[in-house]
Structure formats: C-alpha cells, structure tokens
C-alpha cells in the first residue's frame, strides 16, 4: 500500500506540475480570503485592540491560518467528485487498490507543491504586517502536530461529501454548504474566541474547529494545556467519526453506483 | 462451445510462467472449468423520467416518475479458458452492462456471475489482479503524464517484479510498436496510439480474463486491423480468455469462432460464428445473370421476381433472397425456365444477418434458438 501511495504521489505530482498557472491560482485560495479578513480585523483593531486582540495578534493568527488552511484543505470534491460525475471512476475501480489511495496521494501532492507557493507568500507578507509572536516552541510543535489529524479529518470529510456524487449530480451543492460551515466555524471569518457565545459553543462541539482553527490556536499560543488536551481528544473523536462516515458512504455509494450504472 | 485452448499452451508462455497468479482452475470447481459462468443473469435499471418543459421540470421536483429498464434479461452462458467470444448486439442491447457485471463494476439484479471462481462484484483483489477490462471510450491512463509513467503505476498496483514488468513491457512494446510513444504525454497521443497504450496498460499484469468493450471504436481501418491482430496474438500467446464487443463485424470475424448475440437484453444466439447465418437468417442469396438473347425478357427483374425476393438489381445482375430450404428447387426452376448466363448461391454476408437481427426482420422470419 505504501508503494502504491508513493507511485500515485509521484504521478500526481508530475500531473500537477503540468498545470503551473492553475496551481498558483488554487494556492491563492488558501491565502486571499484570510488576507481579506486580516485586513478587516487589523483595521478594526487599529492602534488598540478588539476583545483583547491587538492588530499584531490578528496578523500572526491569519498568517498562520493561511499555511494551515493550505495544509488541511480538502480538494476531493474537485478530484473524486468529478471522477464519479464523469464516469472516470470505473477504470479506477478495476484496479486492485482502493481509489481513495489515489485521492489521498493527490491531496498530499497538491499540498506539497502548493506549499512552495504558500510558504514564501506568507514569509513575504509577514514583514508588511508586523506580527506579534506570543508563542513558545512547545506550543508551536504541538500545533504543528495537530495539523495532521486536522488534514486527515478534512480529507475524510471531503471525500465523503465527494462520494455523494454517487447519488446526486449536485454533490458540489452539499460541498458549498460544508464550506459555509467551515467558513463560519473554523476560525476564518473571525477567530473562534471572538464569536458570539452561541456560535462558540457550536464550534466547540462540531468538527469544523478541529479541522482548521484548533491547530492555528495552538501554534499561536492561545490555548492552555487543558484546552489543548481537550482539542486533541475532540480531533480523535471526530477523526474516528469521519473515518466511519467515509467507509459507510463508500460502501453504500459504490453499491448505488453499481446499481444505477456508470 | 468452441474448443477451449489448451492450458498447457498458456502456461508454456514465459510471461505466464512468471506470473504466480496464473493457476489452472481444477475440474472439481463449481464453475465446471469455465472461466466465465453466467446463469439467469438480469440487470434492471431504475431511471428517472420526465416530459420536456418547465412545468414538467417543476413537477418532477415534487413527484418523480421512475421506470424500470431491463437492460439484461435472464441470460446464461459459459466461456471456457482460452476462448475468444464475440458479444454482438446493437446499442442498448445490454452488452456493456453484461461486461460491467463481469468486471465487478455493476451488481446484478438477479442471477449468478462467476469469473475465475470469483463473484466479480465483491471486487476481491485476487480477482481484480487476474482480469482486465478495456473500455474504448473510457481510458485508465492519466492524461498529463507519459504513458511509460502510467505503466509504472500498474507495475506497483499489480505488484509485478522488475523482471516481470520488463519482460511484459518489452513484449508489448514489440507487438504494439510502443517505443516512440512511451515518453509522450498521453494527452498528446492520437486516438489509435492511446488505445495501443490502454491495451498495454491493461495487459502488463497478464490477465487471465480480458473484457474488451469496443476496443477499436473510432479508429481508422489500419489501426483497427492492428489492434485486432494484437488481440489475437495475445490470446494465442497467453491462452487468456477474451470477451469482446464491437460494432465492427471485421473484429468479430477475425477474432471469434464463437459469438453471443443479445438484443434488448435477451440472448438470441450463442454458437459458432459460421453457423450464425443458418440459425438466425435461414435464407440464401442467389445472384443471377440472364443471357442477352431475343427470348430474354426486357426487364430481367420482372422475370426473376416470382422466384424470390429481389434484393438488388445492378448491371444486369439480380440478387434474389430465397428460403434456405428452397434454394435448390428454386435454382432448378430458374435454370429450366429462364436463359441463365451465370448463377451463384451464397450465404448472406454476416453484416446483413446481424443487421436483420437488430432490425427485427430475422426474428419474424426465423425461429431462433440458442445453440446450447
């Protein structure tokens, strides 16, 4: 399986490199929206602060957010969802390897190449916005560690949504709905700490925070030890749930695909 | 049933020997030694239907109408190891649906499907590793990488050793003349070149069963012939079982001793290609040319019409269609009553027979029974 992943990764990498301009534009998706919210919140904070957040803290938060956003984002609606809609899944199903492995390789390949665009962009932006770092190496390390389950959650979640294409040609509509939740509850429109009480509670319970905001919060040193531990537990629980969801959707979906043709 | 190829011949092939997955099926297996076994197989699709127009479109939002389409209807057949069988039928006959059930892409509505002792829909790796399906209109090669890289993917996925891969690729490169294509991006290959690469990708792991769904579709005549001869060569070399659908009769005539004809999901004929005409279209074609004498009727067609159905009248030659059983008697009467200069009796061309079947004419005229 590792060998299959490696060969898929290599070919996906080569395939992505054939579309450098497209790649640049896709990578901008990870950067531009947080940049806009950074500008908004930075302006609101001005020389003072908003709910205890200074302008410099917003800068650190959103710059970190850009990188984590890129590393955790799901592209499966565009890869697997498209394959199902176009009937391209059939040749994949004939191979003695689960098609999700290729999707995963595609996901990792996309992020690896994209990092060469996102990381320098963030490094270039940083001096312009004057960030204020309040973190420790330990927190930074723990936050980086939390990126992995967050990315895995988004992959499984995104893959499950893409699999809805087995039933409906409008799986992308469900994907849009998912993006809306992600936008609201993953710390993109505003850091979770700044959300109203009700939304904060919702964010703590639903998976979206743990898919993106949680690693950013840890890296930027916003959370205490107990909160970090709780966050990892929630990540574990939601990761397990996402895995079950993906397996369930796959088993049902592929049978439905088989039942209706393709 | 056409004679099964001797499995010893299959294992004598060096590639087959190297492939540990190639093991003959024992005589005690429930598949009776067949590579493909289908019994009372049916497939029903449920399709959503609505009238054209905005009103119907809005209506279908709230109340959907469905219709059951029986794509494959209670068909049964077996294919022995090493056979090459042509699967014939018009568009929508159920050929591709059957092949998809055989390859595990579709789940049967009822009946039994077994290939190489496996139930295809379970998609066990041990099954997928021993079969291949090539779809003329849906390739497995990734477009943005060279074909050679795509073959490397299959090497890993099918767990081929370096030696197996090298030998298989070498052979396929020779047979299909792939050398110049391996480094080209798949998207820049012509349709024919791409199909050659698709075939190579599908055969690298030496599948024991090969399903080919319109492998020559859209190709020019030369490339069709090339692909055709390659498939025949592959079958001879490896003893693989091949099930082939094609719209081009030339493919079937060149490759298949046995054909299975299905129409509207039902099996119409299963037997030797040679016997197809006799079973399905029990008539002969008499080509008659009359002498140019004073006794010759001014219009030969009028004179010949009472002897059979006139198919064609060109350059003084009239082609008559007469029932097979009456061909001899009609010929005798023709020779006795008319100044015949030339006469020949032939079976109708296979294309015409198939066309008749699909247009429904033959069914009305002939009682068709499955050969077995």
XYZ file of C-alpha atoms in Angstrom:
634
model
C 0.000 0.000 0.000
C 2.881 2.339 0.805
C 4.449 1.566 -2.573
C 1.114 2.252 -4.303
C 0.758 5.543 -2.429
C 4.282 6.532 -3.430
C 3.724 5.825 -7.107
C 0.382 7.638 -7.090
C 2.032 10.543 -5.310
C 4.804 10.709 -7.907
C 2.427 10.634 -10.850
C 0.039 13.124 -9.274
C 2.947 15.421 -8.600
C 4.020 15.188 -12.234
C 0.448 15.711 -13.319
C 0.030 18.839 -11.159
C 3.284 20.292 -12.404
C 1.801 20.250 -15.888
C -0.577 22.979 -14.709
C 1.611 25.536 -13.006
C -0.648 28.551 -13.504
C -3.706 26.663 -12.277
C -1.666 25.613 -9.313
C -0.676 29.124 -8.469
C -4.321 30.233 -8.602
C -5.547 27.354 -6.449
C -2.875 28.077 -3.884
C -4.061 31.667 -3.742
C -7.372 30.320 -2.410
C -5.586 29.439 0.808
C -4.105 32.915 1.087
C -6.527 35.509 -0.256
C -9.643 35.037 1.933
C -7.643 35.053 5.215
C -5.743 38.059 3.881
C -9.020 39.920 3.441
C -10.151 39.062 6.990
C -6.730 40.058 8.266
C -7.159 43.458 6.616
C -10.644 43.846 8.084
C -9.757 42.833 11.643
C -6.447 44.710 11.511
C -8.316 47.858 10.565
C -10.946 47.338 13.280
C -8.224 46.839 15.892
C -6.305 49.909 14.671
C -3.829 51.017 17.344
C -5.882 49.421 20.166
C -7.454 46.004 20.411
C -10.669 44.028 19.809
C -11.831 41.785 22.641
C -8.265 41.655 23.872
C -6.722 41.012 20.418
C -4.160 43.522 19.153
C -3.543 44.141 15.467
C -0.234 42.227 15.664
C -2.005 39.191 17.140
C -4.531 39.197 14.311
C -1.583 39.265 11.899
C 0.065 36.222 13.482
C -3.260 34.407 13.641
C -4.167 34.937 9.994
C -0.675 34.338 8.607
C -0.597 31.014 10.455
C -4.136 30.390 9.283
C -3.055 30.742 5.638
C -0.471 27.982 5.928
C -2.677 25.645 7.995
C -5.591 26.351 5.653
C -3.487 25.194 2.735
C -2.169 22.129 4.561
C -5.553 20.914 5.768
C -7.891 21.863 2.899
C -9.890 19.245 1.049
C -9.822 19.111 -2.753
C -11.785 15.876 -3.067
C -14.937 17.469 -4.462
C -12.787 18.554 -7.416
C -10.949 15.240 -7.808
C -13.064 12.290 -6.657
C -16.407 14.078 -7.065
C -15.501 14.982 -10.631
C -14.357 11.441 -11.403
C -17.658 9.999 -10.222
C -19.736 12.520 -12.181
C -17.775 11.924 -15.383
C -17.740 8.142 -15.027
C -13.952 8.196 -14.698
C -14.216 6.182 -11.522
C -14.923 2.983 -13.470
C -11.326 2.431 -14.658
C -10.122 3.186 -11.105
C -12.492 0.578 -9.677
C -10.973 -2.061 -11.919
C -7.581 -1.747 -10.253
C -6.805 -3.914 -7.226
C -6.331 -0.889 -4.971
C -8.856 1.373 -3.237
C -9.440 4.572 -5.249
C -9.185 6.588 -2.010
C -5.454 5.913 -2.000
C -5.041 7.794 -5.260
C -7.227 10.599 -3.916
C -5.060 10.796 -0.808
C -1.902 10.885 -2.917
C -3.464 13.630 -4.974
C -4.323 15.567 -1.818
C -0.818 15.254 -0.359
C 0.791 16.022 -3.734
C -1.302 19.155 -4.131
C -0.352 20.395 -0.677
C 3.328 19.638 -1.052
C 3.658 21.554 -4.292
C 1.348 24.317 -3.118
C 3.486 24.837 -0.034
C 6.226 26.137 -2.329
C 3.845 28.951 -3.234
C 2.026 29.496 0.055
C 5.031 29.472 2.415
C 7.091 32.096 0.527
C 3.972 34.227 0.073
C 3.361 34.221 3.827
C 7.019 34.976 4.518
C 6.839 37.914 2.128
C 3.628 39.211 3.695
C 4.840 38.884 7.300
C 7.163 41.927 7.441
C 4.485 44.105 5.809
C 2.002 43.470 8.622
C 4.335 43.486 11.648
C 3.262 40.344 13.524
C 3.478 39.970 17.341
C 4.506 36.461 18.355
C 3.303 35.230 21.765
C 4.039 31.559 21.459
C 6.602 29.059 22.686
C 8.496 26.365 20.749
C 6.491 23.710 22.642
C 3.171 25.235 21.611
C 4.412 25.619 18.074
C 5.396 21.963 17.976
C 2.050 20.791 19.436
C 0.177 22.970 16.946
C 2.117 21.525 14.021
C 1.272 18.079 15.390
C -2.429 18.988 15.392
C -2.257 19.841 11.686
C -2.034 16.153 10.766
C -5.353 14.980 12.299
C -6.973 18.198 11.043
C -5.860 17.435 7.486
C -6.929 13.797 7.835
C -10.360 14.902 9.085
C -10.828 17.291 6.191
C -9.713 14.629 3.715
C -12.145 12.006 5.028
C -14.929 14.576 5.397
C -14.332 15.997 1.934
C -14.045 12.526 0.414
C -17.358 11.513 1.982
C -19.046 14.616 0.563
C -17.497 13.966 -2.857
C -18.918 10.438 -2.690
C -22.402 11.956 -2.560
C -21.881 12.295 -6.309
C -22.809 8.615 -6.381
C -26.383 9.666 -5.616
C -26.705 13.211 -6.902
C -25.061 15.217 -9.620
C -25.217 18.177 -7.243
C -22.716 16.942 -4.677
C -20.958 20.273 -5.152
C -24.004 21.996 -3.601
C -23.500 19.946 -0.438
C -19.835 20.812 -0.644
C -20.718 24.513 -0.753
C -22.840 24.100 2.357
C -19.902 22.414 4.047
C -17.622 25.298 3.046
C -20.105 27.702 4.598
C -19.895 25.892 7.937
C -16.147 25.751 7.599
C -16.011 29.462 6.829
C -18.081 30.307 9.895
C -16.917 27.770 12.462
C -13.297 27.096 11.549
C -11.960 30.494 12.545
C -11.807 32.007 9.080
C -14.322 34.850 9.229
C -13.174 35.567 12.804
C -11.089 33.740 15.399
C -13.378 31.388 17.365
C -12.663 33.330 20.568
C -14.312 36.384 19.030
C -17.527 34.621 18.007
C -20.746 35.165 19.978
C -21.341 32.747 22.847
C -23.812 30.511 20.925
C -21.559 30.081 17.912
C -18.571 29.420 20.172
C -20.418 26.565 21.843
C -21.432 25.216 18.463
C -17.853 25.477 17.205
C -16.600 23.576 20.242
C -18.969 20.695 19.533
C -18.871 20.431 15.732
C -15.843 19.114 13.803
C -15.037 22.302 11.846
C -12.943 23.989 14.522
C -10.774 20.880 14.861
C -10.260 20.742 11.117
C -8.544 24.114 10.923
C -8.801 26.603 13.750
C -7.554 24.344 16.541
C -4.011 23.880 15.176
C -3.826 27.635 14.490
C -4.937 28.421 18.050
C -2.286 26.081 19.470
C 0.521 27.353 17.221
C -0.257 30.972 18.086
C -0.240 30.173 21.813
C -3.874 30.977 22.598
C -4.719 27.799 24.477
C -3.797 26.364 27.860
C -2.704 22.774 28.476
C -6.190 21.528 29.391
C -7.769 23.130 26.319
C -5.101 21.622 24.096
C -5.684 18.169 25.537
C -9.435 18.518 25.070
C -8.834 19.681 21.491
C -6.741 16.611 20.683
C -9.424 14.358 22.185
C -12.094 16.055 20.062
C -9.869 15.690 16.999
C -9.515 11.974 17.743
C -13.264 11.520 18.176
C -14.175 13.434 15.047
C -11.431 11.718 13.063
C -12.922 8.354 14.037
C -16.387 9.594 13.091
C -15.118 10.893 9.741
C -13.459 7.531 9.052
C -16.722 5.683 9.765
C -18.646 8.192 7.643
C -16.267 7.681 4.741
C -16.461 3.888 4.976
C -20.244 3.971 5.208
C -20.608 6.391 2.290
C -18.167 4.387 0.188
C -19.836 1.041 0.785
C -23.317 2.392 0.137
C -22.220 4.644 -2.678
C -20.291 2.133 -4.691
C -23.225 -0.231 -4.475
C -25.540 2.522 -5.648
C -23.138 3.383 -8.486
C -23.235 -0.265 -9.374
C -26.991 -0.349 -9.148
C -27.614 2.589 -11.437
C -24.778 2.063 -13.846
C -21.876 4.163 -14.785
C -18.893 -24.480 -27.460
C -15.793 -23.546 -29.293
C -12.812 -25.633 -28.448
C -11.077 -24.367 -25.350
C -7.435 -23.573 -25.746
C -5.133 -25.982 -24.064
C -3.985 -24.520 -20.772
C -0.587 -26.163 -21.184
C -0.060 -23.874 -24.100
C -0.967 -20.952 -21.834
C 1.478 -21.836 -19.109
C 4.201 -22.506 -21.687
C 4.377 -18.770 -22.278
C 7.275 -17.282 -20.381
C 5.225 -14.416 -19.019
C 2.503 -16.740 -17.855
C 5.070 -18.852 -16.058
C 6.427 -15.858 -14.232
C 3.034 -14.809 -13.042
C 2.318 -16.749 -9.864
C -1.349 -15.803 -10.115
C -1.773 -17.971 -13.194
C -3.129 -21.175 -11.863
C -5.408 -23.504 -13.750
C -8.847 -23.981 -12.345
C -9.401 -27.505 -11.084
C -12.034 -29.756 -12.581
C -13.841 -30.060 -9.239
C -14.664 -26.370 -9.051
C -18.298 -25.226 -9.091
C -17.676 -23.321 -12.333
C -17.261 -26.593 -14.223
C -13.882 -25.466 -15.504
C -15.315 -22.366 -17.170
C -13.532 -19.031 -16.805
C -16.800 -17.168 -17.119
C -20.089 -18.522 -15.876
C -23.352 -16.617 -16.148
C -26.683 -18.109 -15.099
C -30.061 -16.427 -15.454
C -28.430 -13.052 -15.205
C -30.622 -9.956 -15.198
C -29.986 -6.284 -14.629
C -32.749 -3.775 -14.092
C -32.018 -0.051 -14.030
C -34.390 2.388 -12.404
C -34.432 5.549 -14.467
C -35.986 8.886 -13.702
C -38.266 10.163 -16.443
C -39.966 13.457 -17.119
C -41.523 15.284 -20.009
C -39.721 18.223 -21.601
C -40.532 21.753 -20.476
C -40.550 23.940 -17.388
C -43.849 22.661 -15.996
C -42.705 19.047 -16.084
C -39.376 20.131 -14.632
C -41.074 21.801 -11.653
C -43.429 18.870 -11.264
C -40.539 16.424 -11.078
C -39.185 18.372 -8.114
C -42.088 17.144 -6.024
C -43.129 13.933 -7.677
C -40.615 11.871 -9.553
C -41.582 9.236 -12.035
C -39.391 6.217 -12.406
C -39.343 3.472 -14.937
C -37.617 0.125 -14.700
C -35.425 -0.694 -17.657
C -34.445 -4.328 -18.014
C -31.011 -3.961 -19.629
C -30.104 -7.637 -19.339
C -32.864 -10.201 -19.213
C -32.231 -13.712 -17.942
C -29.168 -14.637 -19.950
C -26.944 -17.656 -19.343
C -23.682 -18.727 -20.934
C -20.243 -20.080 -20.142
C -16.858 -19.270 -21.581
C -14.080 -21.829 -21.407
C -10.457 -20.903 -20.634
C -8.715 -19.545 -23.702
C -11.848 -18.868 -25.740
C -12.317 -15.647 -27.677
C -16.012 -14.847 -27.759
C -17.637 -12.004 -29.650
C -20.502 -10.271 -27.993
C -22.809 -8.784 -30.593
C -25.793 -6.523 -30.316
C -26.971 -3.040 -31.277
C -26.586 -0.027 -28.991
C -28.514 -0.597 -25.784
C -28.657 -4.369 -26.251
C -27.034 -4.973 -22.865
C -23.502 -5.857 -23.985
C -21.674 -3.274 -21.919
C -23.950 -3.859 -18.930
C -23.051 -7.558 -19.046
C -19.336 -6.809 -19.334
C -19.601 -4.403 -16.403
C -21.239 -7.089 -14.303
C -18.463 -9.476 -15.284
C -15.785 -6.984 -14.329
C -17.400 -6.122 -10.992
C -18.485 -2.570 -11.834
C -22.150 -3.448 -11.675
C -24.145 -5.518 -9.251
C -26.569 -7.968 -10.872
C -30.280 -7.581 -10.110
C -30.631 -11.366 -10.170
C -28.800 -14.441 -11.338
C -25.256 -15.681 -10.950
C -21.991 -14.293 -12.281
C -18.709 -16.029 -11.641
C -15.388 -15.273 -13.265
C -12.240 -17.241 -12.441
C -14.140 -18.656 -9.486
C -14.890 -15.206 -8.047
C -18.043 -13.195 -7.704
C -16.891 -10.076 -9.527
C -18.920 -7.550 -7.558
C -17.031 -8.374 -4.375
C -14.027 -6.876 -6.176
C -11.560 -9.036 -4.295
C -8.001 -8.060 -5.068
C -7.221 -11.636 -6.007
C -9.835 -11.297 -8.751
C -9.014 -7.779 -9.930
C -5.366 -8.791 -10.216
C -6.227 -11.518 -12.713
C -8.619 -9.707 -15.010
C -8.680 -6.582 -17.113
C -11.268 -4.547 -18.894
C -10.586 -2.106 -21.689
C -13.286 0.384 -22.494
C -12.937 2.048 -25.860
C -14.490 5.249 -24.622
C -13.061 5.373 -21.101
C -9.363 5.016 -20.521
C -7.417 4.367 -17.366
C -4.302 6.270 -18.401
C -3.677 9.587 -16.719
C -3.605 12.333 -19.326
C -0.881 14.572 -18.012
C 1.922 12.068 -17.681
C 3.791 9.994 -20.254
C 2.376 6.538 -20.965
C 5.588 4.988 -19.620
C 4.941 6.561 -16.207
C 1.363 5.301 -16.264
C 2.707 1.788 -16.843
C 4.884 2.160 -13.753
C 1.729 2.809 -11.734
C 0.328 -0.507 -12.915
C 3.603 -2.253 -12.127
C 3.223 -1.234 -8.497
C -0.534 -1.655 -8.245
C -0.373 -5.173 -9.680
C 2.759 -5.943 -7.659
C 4.865 -7.016 -10.655
C 8.534 -7.734 -10.073
C 11.083 -5.703 -12.043
C 11.741 -8.745 -14.196
C 8.036 -9.417 -14.886
C 7.476 -5.781 -15.728
C 10.498 -5.528 -18.004
C 9.625 -8.684 -19.921
C 5.934 -7.853 -20.263
C 6.578 -4.271 -21.312
C 9.255 -5.435 -23.767
C 6.838 -7.851 -25.403
C 4.000 -5.367 -25.537
C 6.319 -2.692 -26.912
C 7.339 -5.047 -29.703
C 3.850 -6.245 -30.507
C 2.238 -2.830 -30.417
C 5.199 -0.759 -31.544
C 5.015 1.373 -28.416
C 8.652 2.504 -28.411
C 8.102 6.047 -29.674
C 5.001 6.531 -27.513
C 6.320 5.750 -24.045
C 7.770 9.190 -23.386
C 4.889 11.172 -24.848
C 2.232 12.714 -22.641
C -0.940 10.652 -23.014
C -2.941 13.752 -23.968
C -0.726 14.290 -26.997
C -1.240 10.774 -28.379
C -3.609 10.113 -31.263
C -6.709 8.034 -30.605
C -5.098 4.930 -32.079
C -1.859 5.435 -30.184
C -3.779 5.940 -26.984
C -5.744 2.732 -27.491
C -2.487 0.843 -28.015
C -1.220 2.236 -24.711
C -4.532 1.442 -22.988
C -4.258 -2.143 -24.165
C -0.667 -2.366 -22.981
C -1.594 -0.944 -19.575
C -4.419 -3.457 -19.279
C -2.209 -6.392 -20.209
C 1.007 -5.690 -18.283
C -0.104 -7.947 -15.450
C -1.019 -10.751 -17.864
C -4.720 -11.021 -17.047
C -6.266 -14.449 -17.491
C -9.565 -12.911 -18.487
C -9.869 -9.883 -20.695
C -13.044 -7.917 -21.336
C -12.861 -5.613 -24.326
C -15.687 -3.132 -24.802
C -15.436 -1.593 -28.261
C -11.632 -1.560 -28.326
C -11.489 -0.342 -31.924
C -14.157 2.345 -31.735
C -13.273 5.470 -33.662
C -10.052 4.027 -35.089
C -9.145 4.059 -38.752
C -9.183 0.801 -40.701
C -5.430 0.218 -40.465
C -5.332 0.747 -36.729
C -8.410 -1.448 -36.269
C -6.617 -4.262 -38.074
C -3.520 -3.704 -35.955
C -5.396 -3.850 -32.663
C -7.349 -6.843 -33.885
C -4.282 -8.852 -34.805
C -2.684 -7.910 -31.499
C -5.638 -9.232 -29.516
C -5.500 -12.481 -31.462
C -1.769 -12.737 -30.864
C -2.165 -12.062 -27.155
C -4.773 -14.802 -26.878
C -2.550 -17.269 -28.751
C 0.496 -16.462 -26.664
C -1.055 -16.445 -23.221
C -4.194 -18.535 -23.527
C -6.196 -15.713 -21.969
C -9.974 -15.797 -22.209
C -11.327 -12.846 -24.173
C -14.839 -11.439 -24.345
C -15.142 -8.749 -26.944
C -17.863 -6.354 -28.002
C -17.524 -4.457 -31.219
C -19.619 -2.644 -33.740
C -17.170 -3.679 -36.405
C -18.004 -7.133 -37.731
C -14.474 -7.391 -39.092
C -13.209 -7.538 -35.496
C -15.554 -10.362 -34.671
C -14.964 -12.299 -37.885
C -11.195 -12.059 -37.450
C -11.070 -12.992 -33.779
C -14.058 -15.019 -32.713
C -15.068 -18.510 -33.667
C -17.946 -18.190 -31.269
C -20.405 -15.342 -30.937
C -23.114 -14.461 -28.489
C -25.839 -12.241 -29.872
C -28.017 -10.280 -27.489
C -30.837 -7.964 -28.363
C -32.969 -5.957 -25.948
C -31.258 -7.728 -23.079
C -32.119 -11.222 -24.260
C -29.740 -13.855 -25.539
C -30.615 -14.537 -29.144
C -27.836 -16.787 -30.272
C -24.833 -18.479 -28.753
C -22.728 -20.613 -31.024
C -20.285 -20.783 -33.876
C -19.960 -17.678 -35.999
C -20.079 -19.884 -39.106
C -23.468 -21.256 -38.121
C -24.952 -17.883 -37.263
C -26.363 -17.280 -40.743
C -28.091 -20.647 -40.872
C -29.634 -20.273 -37.435
C -30.605 -16.686 -37.498
C -31.193 -15.946 -41.173
C -32.332 -19.133 -42.869
C -32.103 -17.856 -46.426
C -29.607 -17.863 -49.277
C -28.714 -15.251 -51.813
C -28.956 -16.230 -55.481
C -27.085 -13.953 -57.864
C -28.470 -14.436 -61.363
C -27.415 -13.014 -64.711
C -29.604 -13.765 -67.746
C -28.274 -14.278 -71.284
C -28.678 -11.436 -73.684
C -30.865 -13.203 -76.307
C -34.066 -12.442 -78.169
C -36.004 -14.626 -75.676
C -34.738 -12.715 -72.682
C -37.418 -10.589 -71.037
C -36.871 -6.849 -71.496
C -36.800 -6.377 -67.765
C -34.865 -9.242 -66.025
C -36.054 -8.134 -62.627
C -39.689 -8.720 -63.546
C -38.853 -12.143 -64.874
C -36.940 -13.113 -61.717
C -39.262 -11.605 -59.131
C -41.568 -14.661 -58.898
C -38.604 -16.815 -57.818
C -37.678 -14.892 -54.704
C -37.398 -11.509 -53.034
C -35.305 -9.167 -55.181
C -32.531 -7.710 -53.071
C -30.578 -5.849 -55.689
C -30.605 -5.241 -59.439
C -27.419 -3.827 -60.851
C -25.667 -4.087 -64.218
C -27.920 -6.923 -65.328
C -27.221 -8.927 -62.163
C -30.170 -9.614 -59.903
C -29.743 -10.799 -56.323
C -32.632 -12.877 -55.024
C -33.295 -13.878 -51.446
C -34.834 -17.310 -51.109
C -35.523 -19.533 -48.105
C -32.558 -21.797 -47.421
C -34.646 -24.974 -47.757
C -35.974 -23.954 -51.152
C -32.690 -22.742 -52.619
C -32.012 -25.930 -54.599
C -35.535 -26.178 -56.024
C -35.646 -22.506 -56.974
C -32.281 -22.839 -58.700
C -33.535 -25.821 -60.710
C -36.671 -23.964 -61.782
C -34.654 -20.894 -62.739
C -32.316 -22.933 -64.914
C -35.243 -24.712 -66.530
C -37.393 -21.692 -67.236
C -35.010 -18.821 -67.968
C -31.883 -18.315 -70.144
C -29.471 -18.123 -67.251
C -25.947 -16.977 -68.180
C -24.492 -17.058 -64.654
C -25.760 -18.115 -61.248
C -24.210 -18.290 -57.806
C -25.601 -19.282 -54.414
C -24.170 -17.683 -51.276
C -24.858 -17.232 -47.590
C -25.796 -13.644 -46.789
C -22.887 -11.506 -45.526
C -22.608 -11.624 -41.751
C -23.151 -7.853 -41.530
C -26.514 -8.240 -43.259
C -27.503 -11.088 -40.970
C -26.703 -9.073 -37.891
C -28.434 -6.041 -39.318
C -31.524 -8.138 -39.960
C -31.475 -9.435 -36.414
C -31.202 -5.993 -34.962
C -33.863 -4.513 -37.163
C -36.157 -7.313 -36.034
C -36.773 -8.822 -39.500
C -34.981 -12.060 -38.887
C -36.891 -12.682 -35.725
C -40.132 -12.607 -37.577
C -38.868 -14.959 -40.231
C -36.872 -17.433 -38.288
C -37.374 -19.371 -35.173
C -34.253 -18.614 -33.296
C -32.969 -20.870 -30.642
C -29.846 -20.705 -28.606
C -27.321 -23.166 -29.928
C -26.973 -24.714 -26.498
